[in-house]
PDB file of C-alpha atoms in Angstrom:
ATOM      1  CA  UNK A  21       0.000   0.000   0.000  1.00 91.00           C
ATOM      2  CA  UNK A  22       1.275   3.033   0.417  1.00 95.00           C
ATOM      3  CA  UNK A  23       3.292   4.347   3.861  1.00 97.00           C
ATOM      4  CA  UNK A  24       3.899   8.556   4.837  1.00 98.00           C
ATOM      5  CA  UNK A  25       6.789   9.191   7.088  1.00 97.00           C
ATOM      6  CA  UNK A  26       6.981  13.112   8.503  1.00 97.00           C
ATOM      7  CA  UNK A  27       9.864  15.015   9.805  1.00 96.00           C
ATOM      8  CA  UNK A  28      10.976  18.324  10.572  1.00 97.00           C
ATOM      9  CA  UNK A  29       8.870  18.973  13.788  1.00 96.00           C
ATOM     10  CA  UNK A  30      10.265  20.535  16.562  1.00 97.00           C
ATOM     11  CA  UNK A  31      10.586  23.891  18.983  1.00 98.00           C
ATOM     12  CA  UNK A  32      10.380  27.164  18.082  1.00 98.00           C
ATOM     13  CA  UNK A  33       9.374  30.467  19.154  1.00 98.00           C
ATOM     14  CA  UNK A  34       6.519  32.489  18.023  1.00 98.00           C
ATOM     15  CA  UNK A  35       7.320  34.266  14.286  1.00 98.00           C
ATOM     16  CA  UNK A  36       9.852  31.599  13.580  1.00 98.00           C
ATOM     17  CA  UNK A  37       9.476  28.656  10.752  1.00 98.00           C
ATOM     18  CA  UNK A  38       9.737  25.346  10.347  1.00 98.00           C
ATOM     19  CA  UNK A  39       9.150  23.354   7.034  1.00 98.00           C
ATOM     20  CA  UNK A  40       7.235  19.888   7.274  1.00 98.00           C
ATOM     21  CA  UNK A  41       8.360  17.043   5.043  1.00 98.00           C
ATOM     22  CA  UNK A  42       6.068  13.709   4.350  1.00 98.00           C
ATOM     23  CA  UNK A  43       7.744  11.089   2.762  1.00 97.00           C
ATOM     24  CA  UNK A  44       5.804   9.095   0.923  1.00 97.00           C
ATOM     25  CA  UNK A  45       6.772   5.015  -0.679  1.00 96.00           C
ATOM     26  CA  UNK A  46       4.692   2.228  -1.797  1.00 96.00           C
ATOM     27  CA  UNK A  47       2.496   1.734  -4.375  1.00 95.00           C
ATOM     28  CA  UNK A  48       2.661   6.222  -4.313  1.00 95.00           C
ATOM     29  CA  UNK A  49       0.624   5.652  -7.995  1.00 95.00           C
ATOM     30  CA  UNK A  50      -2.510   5.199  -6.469  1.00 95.00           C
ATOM     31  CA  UNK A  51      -2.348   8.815  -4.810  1.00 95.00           C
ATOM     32  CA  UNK A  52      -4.214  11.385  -5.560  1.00 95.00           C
ATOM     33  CA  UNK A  53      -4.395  13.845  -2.566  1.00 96.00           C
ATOM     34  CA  UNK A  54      -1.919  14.495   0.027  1.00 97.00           C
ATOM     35  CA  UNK A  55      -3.574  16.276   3.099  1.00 97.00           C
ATOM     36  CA  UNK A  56      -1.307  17.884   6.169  1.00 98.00           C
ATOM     37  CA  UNK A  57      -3.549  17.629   9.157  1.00 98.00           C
ATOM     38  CA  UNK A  58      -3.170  18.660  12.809  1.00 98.00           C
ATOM     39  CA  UNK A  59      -4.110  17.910  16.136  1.00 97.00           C
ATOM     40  CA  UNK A  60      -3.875  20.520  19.073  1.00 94.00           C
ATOM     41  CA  UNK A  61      -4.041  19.814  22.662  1.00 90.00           C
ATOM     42  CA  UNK A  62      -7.686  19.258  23.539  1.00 92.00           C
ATOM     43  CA  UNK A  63      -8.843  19.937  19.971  1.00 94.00           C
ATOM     44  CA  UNK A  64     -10.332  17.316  17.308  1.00 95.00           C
ATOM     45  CA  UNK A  65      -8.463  16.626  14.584  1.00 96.00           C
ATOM     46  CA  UNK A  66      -7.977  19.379  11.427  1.00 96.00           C
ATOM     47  CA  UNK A  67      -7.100  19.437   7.927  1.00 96.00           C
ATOM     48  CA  UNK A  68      -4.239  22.332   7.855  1.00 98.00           C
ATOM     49  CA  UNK A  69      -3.839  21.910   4.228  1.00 98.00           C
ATOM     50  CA  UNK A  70      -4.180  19.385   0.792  1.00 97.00           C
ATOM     51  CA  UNK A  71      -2.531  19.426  -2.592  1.00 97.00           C
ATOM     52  CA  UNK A  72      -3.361  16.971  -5.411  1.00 95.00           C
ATOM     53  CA  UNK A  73      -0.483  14.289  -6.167  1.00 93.00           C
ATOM     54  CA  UNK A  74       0.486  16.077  -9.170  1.00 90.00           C
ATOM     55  CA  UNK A  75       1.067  19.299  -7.176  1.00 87.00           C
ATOM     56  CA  UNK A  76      -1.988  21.164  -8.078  1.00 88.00           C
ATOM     57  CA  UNK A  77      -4.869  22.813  -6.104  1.00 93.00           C
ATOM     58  CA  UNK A  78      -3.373  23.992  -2.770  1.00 96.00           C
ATOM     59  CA  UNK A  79      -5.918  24.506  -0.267  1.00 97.00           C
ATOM     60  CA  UNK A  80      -5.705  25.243   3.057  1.00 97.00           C
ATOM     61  CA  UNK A  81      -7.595  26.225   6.740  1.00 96.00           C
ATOM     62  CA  UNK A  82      -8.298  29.508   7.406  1.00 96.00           C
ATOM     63  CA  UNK A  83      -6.159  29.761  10.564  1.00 95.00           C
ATOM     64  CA  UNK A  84      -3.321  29.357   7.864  1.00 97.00           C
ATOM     65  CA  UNK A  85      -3.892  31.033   5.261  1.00 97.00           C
ATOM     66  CA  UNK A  86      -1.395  33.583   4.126  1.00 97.00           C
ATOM     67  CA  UNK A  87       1.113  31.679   6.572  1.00 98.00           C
ATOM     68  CA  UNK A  88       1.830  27.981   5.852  1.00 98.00           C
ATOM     69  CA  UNK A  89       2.015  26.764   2.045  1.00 98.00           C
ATOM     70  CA  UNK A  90       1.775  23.338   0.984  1.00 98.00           C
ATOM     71  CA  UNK A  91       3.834  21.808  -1.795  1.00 97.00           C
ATOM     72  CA  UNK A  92       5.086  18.611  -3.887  1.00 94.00           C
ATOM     73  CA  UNK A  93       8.615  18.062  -4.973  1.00 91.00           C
ATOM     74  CA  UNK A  94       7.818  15.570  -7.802  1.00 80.00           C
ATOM     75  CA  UNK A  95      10.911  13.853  -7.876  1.00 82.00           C
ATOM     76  CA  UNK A  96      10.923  13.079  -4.263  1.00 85.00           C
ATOM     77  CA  UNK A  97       8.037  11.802  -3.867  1.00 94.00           C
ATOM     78  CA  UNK A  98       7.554  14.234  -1.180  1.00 97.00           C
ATOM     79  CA  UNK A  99       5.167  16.635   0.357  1.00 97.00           C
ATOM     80  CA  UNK A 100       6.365  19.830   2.174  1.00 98.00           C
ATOM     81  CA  UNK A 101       4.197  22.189   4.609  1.00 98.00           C
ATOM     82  CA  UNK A 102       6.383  25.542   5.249  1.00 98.00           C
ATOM     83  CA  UNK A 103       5.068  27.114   7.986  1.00 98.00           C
ATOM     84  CA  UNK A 104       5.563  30.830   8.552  1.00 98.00           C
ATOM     85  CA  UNK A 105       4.721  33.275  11.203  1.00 98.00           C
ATOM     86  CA  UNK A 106       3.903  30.465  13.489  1.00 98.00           C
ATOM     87  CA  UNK A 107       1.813  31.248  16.900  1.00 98.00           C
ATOM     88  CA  UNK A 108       1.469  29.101  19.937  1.00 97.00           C
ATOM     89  CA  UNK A 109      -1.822  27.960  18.998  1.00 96.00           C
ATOM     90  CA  UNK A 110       0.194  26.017  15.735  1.00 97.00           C
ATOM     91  CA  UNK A 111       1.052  24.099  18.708  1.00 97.00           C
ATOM     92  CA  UNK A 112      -0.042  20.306  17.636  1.00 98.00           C
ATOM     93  CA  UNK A 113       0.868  17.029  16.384  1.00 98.00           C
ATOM     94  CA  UNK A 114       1.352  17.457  12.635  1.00 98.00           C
ATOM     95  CA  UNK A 115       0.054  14.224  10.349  1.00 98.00           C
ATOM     96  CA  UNK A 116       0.790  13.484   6.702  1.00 98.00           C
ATOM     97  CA  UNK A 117      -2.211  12.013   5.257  1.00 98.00           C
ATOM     98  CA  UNK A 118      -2.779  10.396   1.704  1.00 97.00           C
ATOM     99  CA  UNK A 119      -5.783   9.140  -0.457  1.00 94.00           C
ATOM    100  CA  UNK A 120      -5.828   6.406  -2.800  1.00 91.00           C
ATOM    101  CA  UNK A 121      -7.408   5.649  -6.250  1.00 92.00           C
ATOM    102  CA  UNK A 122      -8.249   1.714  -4.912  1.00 90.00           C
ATOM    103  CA  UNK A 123     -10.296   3.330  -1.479  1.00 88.00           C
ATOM    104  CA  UNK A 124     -12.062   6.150  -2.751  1.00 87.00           C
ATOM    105  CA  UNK A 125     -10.587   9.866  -3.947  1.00 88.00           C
ATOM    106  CA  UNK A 126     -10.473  12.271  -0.921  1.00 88.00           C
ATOM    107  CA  UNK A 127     -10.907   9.591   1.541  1.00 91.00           C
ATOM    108  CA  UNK A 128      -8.024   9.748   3.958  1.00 95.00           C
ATOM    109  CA  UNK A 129      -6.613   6.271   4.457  1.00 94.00           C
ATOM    110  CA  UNK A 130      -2.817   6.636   4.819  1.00 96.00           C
ATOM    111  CA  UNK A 131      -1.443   8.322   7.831  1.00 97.00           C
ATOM    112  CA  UNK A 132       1.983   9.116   9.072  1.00 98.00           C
ATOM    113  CA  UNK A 133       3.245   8.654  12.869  1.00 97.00           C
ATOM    114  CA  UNK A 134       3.031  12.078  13.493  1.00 97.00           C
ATOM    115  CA  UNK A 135       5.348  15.007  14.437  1.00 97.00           C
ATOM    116  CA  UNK A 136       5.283  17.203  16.961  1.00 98.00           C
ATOM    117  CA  UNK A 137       5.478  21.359  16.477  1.00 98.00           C
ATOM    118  CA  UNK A 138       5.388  23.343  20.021  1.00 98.00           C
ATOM    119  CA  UNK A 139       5.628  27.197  19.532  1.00 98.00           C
ATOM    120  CA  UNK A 140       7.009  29.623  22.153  1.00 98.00           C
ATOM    121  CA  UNK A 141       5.769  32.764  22.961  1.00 94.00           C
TER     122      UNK A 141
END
C-alpha cells in the first residue's frame, strides 16, 4: 500500500518557521491527494492543508492562510508544509495524510506517525 513518514517537527518560538516534510513510498501511484492535518491539545483533529499528487490545487484552513504553504517536490516523492509566522496555537501534532485511487478519492486512508510542532511565545 502506500506508507507517509513526517519530519521536521520541533521547537520554536513564536514568528519563527519550520518546514514539514512527508515522505511518501509504496504503491505512491494510487495517490491522488496528500492532506497535512493537525491535532492541538484538547482539539479534534484538522485538515491544515491538501494538494493533489500532481502538485496542483493547494488549499488550506483559514487559521493558515497567508502563513503555511503546501507543496510537492515531484521527484521526491515528497510533500512539504512551510510554515511561517507560526503562533502558539500552531502548537499540535502534525500528520501526513494520503488518499488512494483503490479506497475512494479524498478519503483519507494513509497516515503518518506524526510530528510534533510546540511554539514559544
Amino acid at each position: 500500500q502506500v506508507q507517509l513518514v513526517e519530519s521536521g517537527g520541533g521547537l520554536v518560538q513564536a514568528g519563527d518557521s519550520l518546514r514539514l516534510s512527508c515522505a511518501a513510498s509504496g504503491r505512491t501511484f494510487l495517490i491522488r491527494n496528500v492532506g497535512w492535518f493537525r491535532q492541538r491539545p484538547g482539539k479534534e483533529r484538522e485538515l491544515v492543508a491538501s494538494i493533489t499528487w500532481n502538485g496542483g490545487m493547494p488549499r488550506y484552513g483559514d487559521s493558515v492562510k497567508g502563513r503555511f504553504t503546501i507543496a510537492r517536490d515531484n521527484a521526491e516523492n515528497t510533500v512539504f508544509l512551510q510554515m511561517n509566522s507560526l503562533k502558539p496555537e500552531d502548537t499540535a501534532v502534525y500528520y501526513c495524510a494520503s488518499d488512494s485511487i483503490s479506497n475512494g478519492i479524498g478519503r483519507y486512508d494513509y497516515w503518518g506517525q506524526g510530528t510534533q510542532v510546540t511554539v514559544s511565545s
